[in-house]
């Protein structure tokens, strides 16, 4: 085994030219082959690529899909986000657990199968869902879970689980997945019929500066959530000094409740790659990277094939599209289970073979990004918009949508509604209209923008989805009146605690404290003063956190405090005896009572 | 290089050099911005966030934010001091800090910062995490109970000593200092004479056998508050 390990690592490191910036890929391959990156493996890798062993540990210990301790040849990862939970994920976990004879978090005695939880895997529209290695299984219930566990024990081949196959390219021979696209509404921009390559051809007939001008005229803003103007980002990257420039596509769709990039990657990957190529031309880059979240590994072979087709057709490689001197190619970088890598500087760290810590800004990626070179990081959907803008022109693009937010937005709709799935809607749509469209009834709360966004109640349903009002990367989670809003907020806080990189104090610790106090309130042991406590603590986390994740991580608490204050107030009534709710006087004096051999006169049990 | 940039901190005009950070310029001007992870001559880590200031109304870490002509910096305001106090509280409750029997007491920057802010006890509930001690090295030990993850030892060992004896491992609340060996500091090439051994702001990375060489009462922060060395300095 150890000789085997040594040879394997030698070969893998050789394959990546002993390049330490490819440590992610090396570690992922070792993990896949041996079920772990053991201490011995760390030593060997460090030796091969001339870094310190602790630097390998630094990376391995960061990503959820990498581990120092051995895991089973098959790892079942049950999605436990709130939507899956409300759809019966607990029952599913119980079924798996019983059938495999292990608890969640354990590995079977024969070392073959590991069962664990994972946050949102981008399947909220077909929840509960799970990953069995790279294979996605959806719409689970306890019966299905038992069958899956049973057959995995028998044949150990996850690929046999994908039946029936899903719609569209999910049935492609390189995907073969049971995932469904669930495209509920096609708009004019992303899901409309379009001529392949038209945008790139148009771009190559212009100068790079003209391409950027068109993107600026179209007022395209980032579709990942932050909404930074794309043209400006490109201009900064183009103007920054550096020999190499990079285009990175952020397909680390990790915000719970978001899955629209999954559908783009499945159905319109050419449009996205076309947008990346246009970006390469515009900023003067020769290299693009698609950062694909580990949860979407089932799409990797398919995407690699699309890339190789594009190379064959002259759409990637040397003299792209016949344009002399424009060379551009794209590689895929796999993620390994870390929400924070959706933050652009953390994503860059991850591409560089480092743990996904956000970087210190300034310098910004446009000045010094990937390998300290000018870099633009844009969302999957943004790149699709780019290709369409070049094809149809900026005026066409700005005619759709609202005044301040041109064009359409893909929304990932899940939760309590009849038609969960992906909707391409014009910006400016009212929440109430959206709820009607998706068949949501008795809606009590809508989480707009995922946990890092806002939880809104009916009073805000007349508001609109756009950059100037309710901005969102696309996650829309719907909750009806039977759901407990504070428990949902607590679940979101649990997510942030799990996914914090731990770099800065407020996010690492503040979120743990927010969750502790919220849970205390939910348990009926809160004080009225706890509301101010939460507000102040939340604001401190918001103000002092180092990156966008930390700055938005208290939102589940802050937005429910604002929009669902009544729920908090109901639970934090002052107690009649004047003692703190969290203090159990009877438990505290039980020992003394036992010694005294009589009940307390003041706090007797019947008081 | 000349001081050709001018900006204000709490209304006081400060001159700075191009490329300087806000904290460097403030230090030279004798204005103290509270900080824990920052240490002169090491690459700023920007992790403790205690030095967060408002720059033109937006929060930024003073230790990593470069000066720009004309910026308006808010430092010693009730709002910023409140956030800082909360951060210091967080650092206390996320670890296990028992000042009364810690050999770093009096020389500890976290303790001194709490005194400066008049914090008798943190307002957040203690987490009492389970952390370990690594005393495997003959001359040095790590007490992870006291570590505030400032990254000074990581930077000093990597950038000054050229050893990379330390790095971070894990994430979120499980993040910790790891050593360049399977488990034990004693199996690394770290030495007591390394720069990394003299940078810890708290009692997490300590040299053995000298814990009480300087008696309590005669230590760095026993008589003067932390930051006074900067506030009393005259402009260089």
mmCIF file of C-alpha atoms in Angstrom, chain A residues 39-40 43 52-55 57-59 61-64 68 337-339 355 357 360-362 497-506 508-510 512-513 516-517 520 533 536-537 539-546, chain B residues 44-49 52 54 59-60 64-66 80 82-84 86-88 90-91 93-94 123-125 127 148-149 158 162-176 178-183:
data_model
loop_
_atom_site.group_PDB
_atom_site.id
_atom_site.type_symbol
_atom_site.label_atom_id
_atom_site.label_comp_id
_atom_site.label_asym_id
_atom_site.label_seq_id
_atom_site.Cartn_x
_atom_site.Cartn_y
_atom_site.Cartn_z
ATOM 1 C CA UNK A 39 0.079 12.053 7.094
ATOM 2 C CA UNK A 40 2.335 9.827 5.033
ATOM 3 C CA UNK A 43 4.988 13.998 3.562
ATOM 4 C CA UNK A 52 6.415 21.947 3.651
ATOM 5 C CA UNK A 53 4.234 19.154 4.879
ATOM 6 C CA UNK A 54 2.246 21.529 7.072
ATOM 7 C CA UNK A 55 1.289 23.455 3.942
ATOM 8 C CA UNK A 57 -2.131 19.824 5.886
ATOM 9 C CA UNK A 58 -3.147 23.475 5.737
ATOM 10 C CA UNK A 59 -4.998 22.745 2.493
ATOM 11 C CA UNK A 61 -7.769 20.257 6.608
ATOM 12 C CA UNK A 62 -9.700 23.086 4.981
ATOM 13 C CA UNK A 63 -11.845 21.360 2.372
ATOM 14 C CA UNK A 64 -14.815 19.231 3.402
ATOM 15 C CA UNK A 68 -6.586 13.106 6.741
ATOM 16 C CA UNK A 337 -16.535 21.457 -0.616
ATOM 17 C CA UNK A 338 -16.102 24.989 0.706
ATOM 18 C CA UNK A 339 -18.799 27.673 0.470
ATOM 19 C CA UNK A 355 -6.780 26.803 1.364
ATOM 20 C CA UNK A 357 -8.934 31.933 2.628
ATOM 21 C CA UNK A 360 -6.309 40.907 1.778
ATOM 22 C CA UNK A 361 -7.757 43.721 -0.334
ATOM 23 C CA UNK A 362 -6.344 45.903 -1.760
ATOM 24 C CA UNK A 497 -20.505 28.581 11.485
ATOM 25 C CA UNK A 498 -19.626 25.470 9.457
ATOM 26 C CA UNK A 499 -18.479 27.389 6.412
ATOM 27 C CA UNK A 500 -16.512 30.227 7.996
ATOM 28 C CA UNK A 501 -12.869 29.922 6.979
ATOM 29 C CA UNK A 502 -11.942 30.976 10.501
ATOM 30 C CA UNK A 503 -9.518 33.656 9.387
ATOM 31 C CA UNK A 504 -11.047 36.628 11.185
ATOM 32 C CA UNK A 505 -12.400 36.859 14.718
ATOM 33 C CA UNK A 506 -15.940 38.176 14.103
ATOM 34 C CA UNK A 508 -15.166 32.686 13.303
ATOM 35 C CA UNK A 509 -16.591 33.393 16.740
ATOM 36 C CA UNK A 510 -19.356 35.971 16.358
ATOM 37 C CA UNK A 512 -21.150 30.855 17.011
ATOM 38 C CA UNK A 513 -22.323 33.380 19.593
ATOM 39 C CA UNK A 516 -26.044 30.273 20.732
ATOM 40 C CA UNK A 517 -28.269 33.179 21.725
ATOM 41 C CA UNK A 520 -31.525 30.043 23.623
ATOM 42 C CA UNK A 533 -27.591 41.693 22.370
ATOM 43 C CA UNK A 536 -25.254 44.668 18.557
ATOM 44 C CA UNK A 537 -23.346 41.423 18.071
ATOM 45 C CA UNK A 539 -23.635 44.604 13.691
ATOM 46 C CA UNK A 540 -20.140 44.027 15.027
ATOM 47 C CA UNK A 541 -19.779 40.932 12.836
ATOM 48 C CA UNK A 542 -21.090 42.864 9.851
ATOM 49 C CA UNK A 543 -18.818 45.857 10.345
ATOM 50 C CA UNK A 544 -15.613 44.116 11.279
ATOM 51 C CA UNK A 545 -15.549 40.945 9.167
ATOM 52 C CA UNK A 546 -12.857 40.656 6.575
ATOM 53 C CA UNK B 44 -0.005 42.304 8.161
ATOM 54 C CA UNK B 45 -2.468 39.462 8.703
ATOM 55 C CA UNK B 46 -5.652 41.483 9.169
ATOM 56 C CA UNK B 47 -7.363 38.739 11.131
ATOM 57 C CA UNK B 48 -8.141 40.037 14.616
ATOM 58 C CA UNK B 49 -10.038 43.029 13.156
ATOM 59 C CA UNK B 52 -10.969 48.244 12.180
ATOM 60 C CA UNK B 54 -13.997 53.768 9.285
ATOM 61 C CA UNK B 59 -15.000 49.771 7.697
ATOM 62 C CA UNK B 60 -11.426 48.746 6.870
ATOM 63 C CA UNK B 64 -3.842 46.417 5.699
ATOM 64 C CA UNK B 65 -5.489 49.535 4.280
ATOM 65 C CA UNK B 66 -3.092 51.823 2.434
ATOM 66 C CA UNK B 80 -15.592 51.660 16.750
ATOM 67 C CA UNK B 82 -17.832 49.191 20.907
ATOM 68 C CA UNK B 83 -17.017 46.868 18.031
ATOM 69 C CA UNK B 84 -13.441 46.479 19.307
ATOM 70 C CA UNK B 86 -16.894 42.986 21.249
ATOM 71 C CA UNK B 87 -13.997 41.519 19.274
ATOM 72 C CA UNK B 88 -11.811 41.366 22.372
ATOM 73 C CA UNK B 90 -14.934 37.129 21.402
ATOM 74 C CA UNK B 91 -11.224 36.327 21.590
ATOM 75 C CA UNK B 93 -14.520 33.373 25.133
ATOM 76 C CA UNK B 94 -13.371 31.357 22.118
ATOM 77 C CA UNK B 123 -20.053 39.659 28.255
ATOM 78 C CA UNK B 124 -20.333 36.642 25.973
ATOM 79 C CA UNK B 125 -20.696 33.127 27.352
ATOM 80 C CA UNK B 127 -17.205 28.363 25.082
ATOM 81 C CA UNK B 148 -5.819 33.901 19.175
ATOM 82 C CA UNK B 149 -4.890 32.770 15.639
ATOM 83 C CA UNK B 158 7.951 31.413 7.098
ATOM 84 C CA UNK B 162 12.613 30.533 6.518
ATOM 85 C CA UNK B 163 11.333 27.411 8.267
ATOM 86 C CA UNK B 164 7.550 27.253 7.932
ATOM 87 C CA UNK B 165 7.383 25.429 11.235
ATOM 88 C CA UNK B 166 3.773 26.610 11.652
ATOM 89 C CA UNK B 167 0.671 26.886 9.539
ATOM 90 C CA UNK B 168 -3.037 26.956 10.162
ATOM 91 C CA UNK B 169 -5.098 23.809 9.971
ATOM 92 C CA UNK B 170 -8.854 23.325 9.983
ATOM 93 C CA UNK B 171 -11.446 25.980 9.433
ATOM 94 C CA UNK B 172 -14.097 27.971 11.243
ATOM 95 C CA UNK B 173 -14.184 27.489 15.000
ATOM 96 C CA UNK B 174 -11.899 24.447 14.533
ATOM 97 C CA UNK B 175 -9.072 26.437 13.047
ATOM 98 C CA UNK B 176 -5.812 25.957 14.919
ATOM 99 C CA UNK B 178 -0.466 23.179 13.258
ATOM 100 C CA UNK B 179 3.219 22.299 13.185
ATOM 101 C CA UNK B 180 5.348 21.021 10.331
ATOM 102 C CA UNK B 181 5.283 17.414 11.561
ATOM 103 C CA UNK B 182 2.787 14.626 12.115
ATOM 104 C CA UNK B 183 1.811 15.981 15.515
#
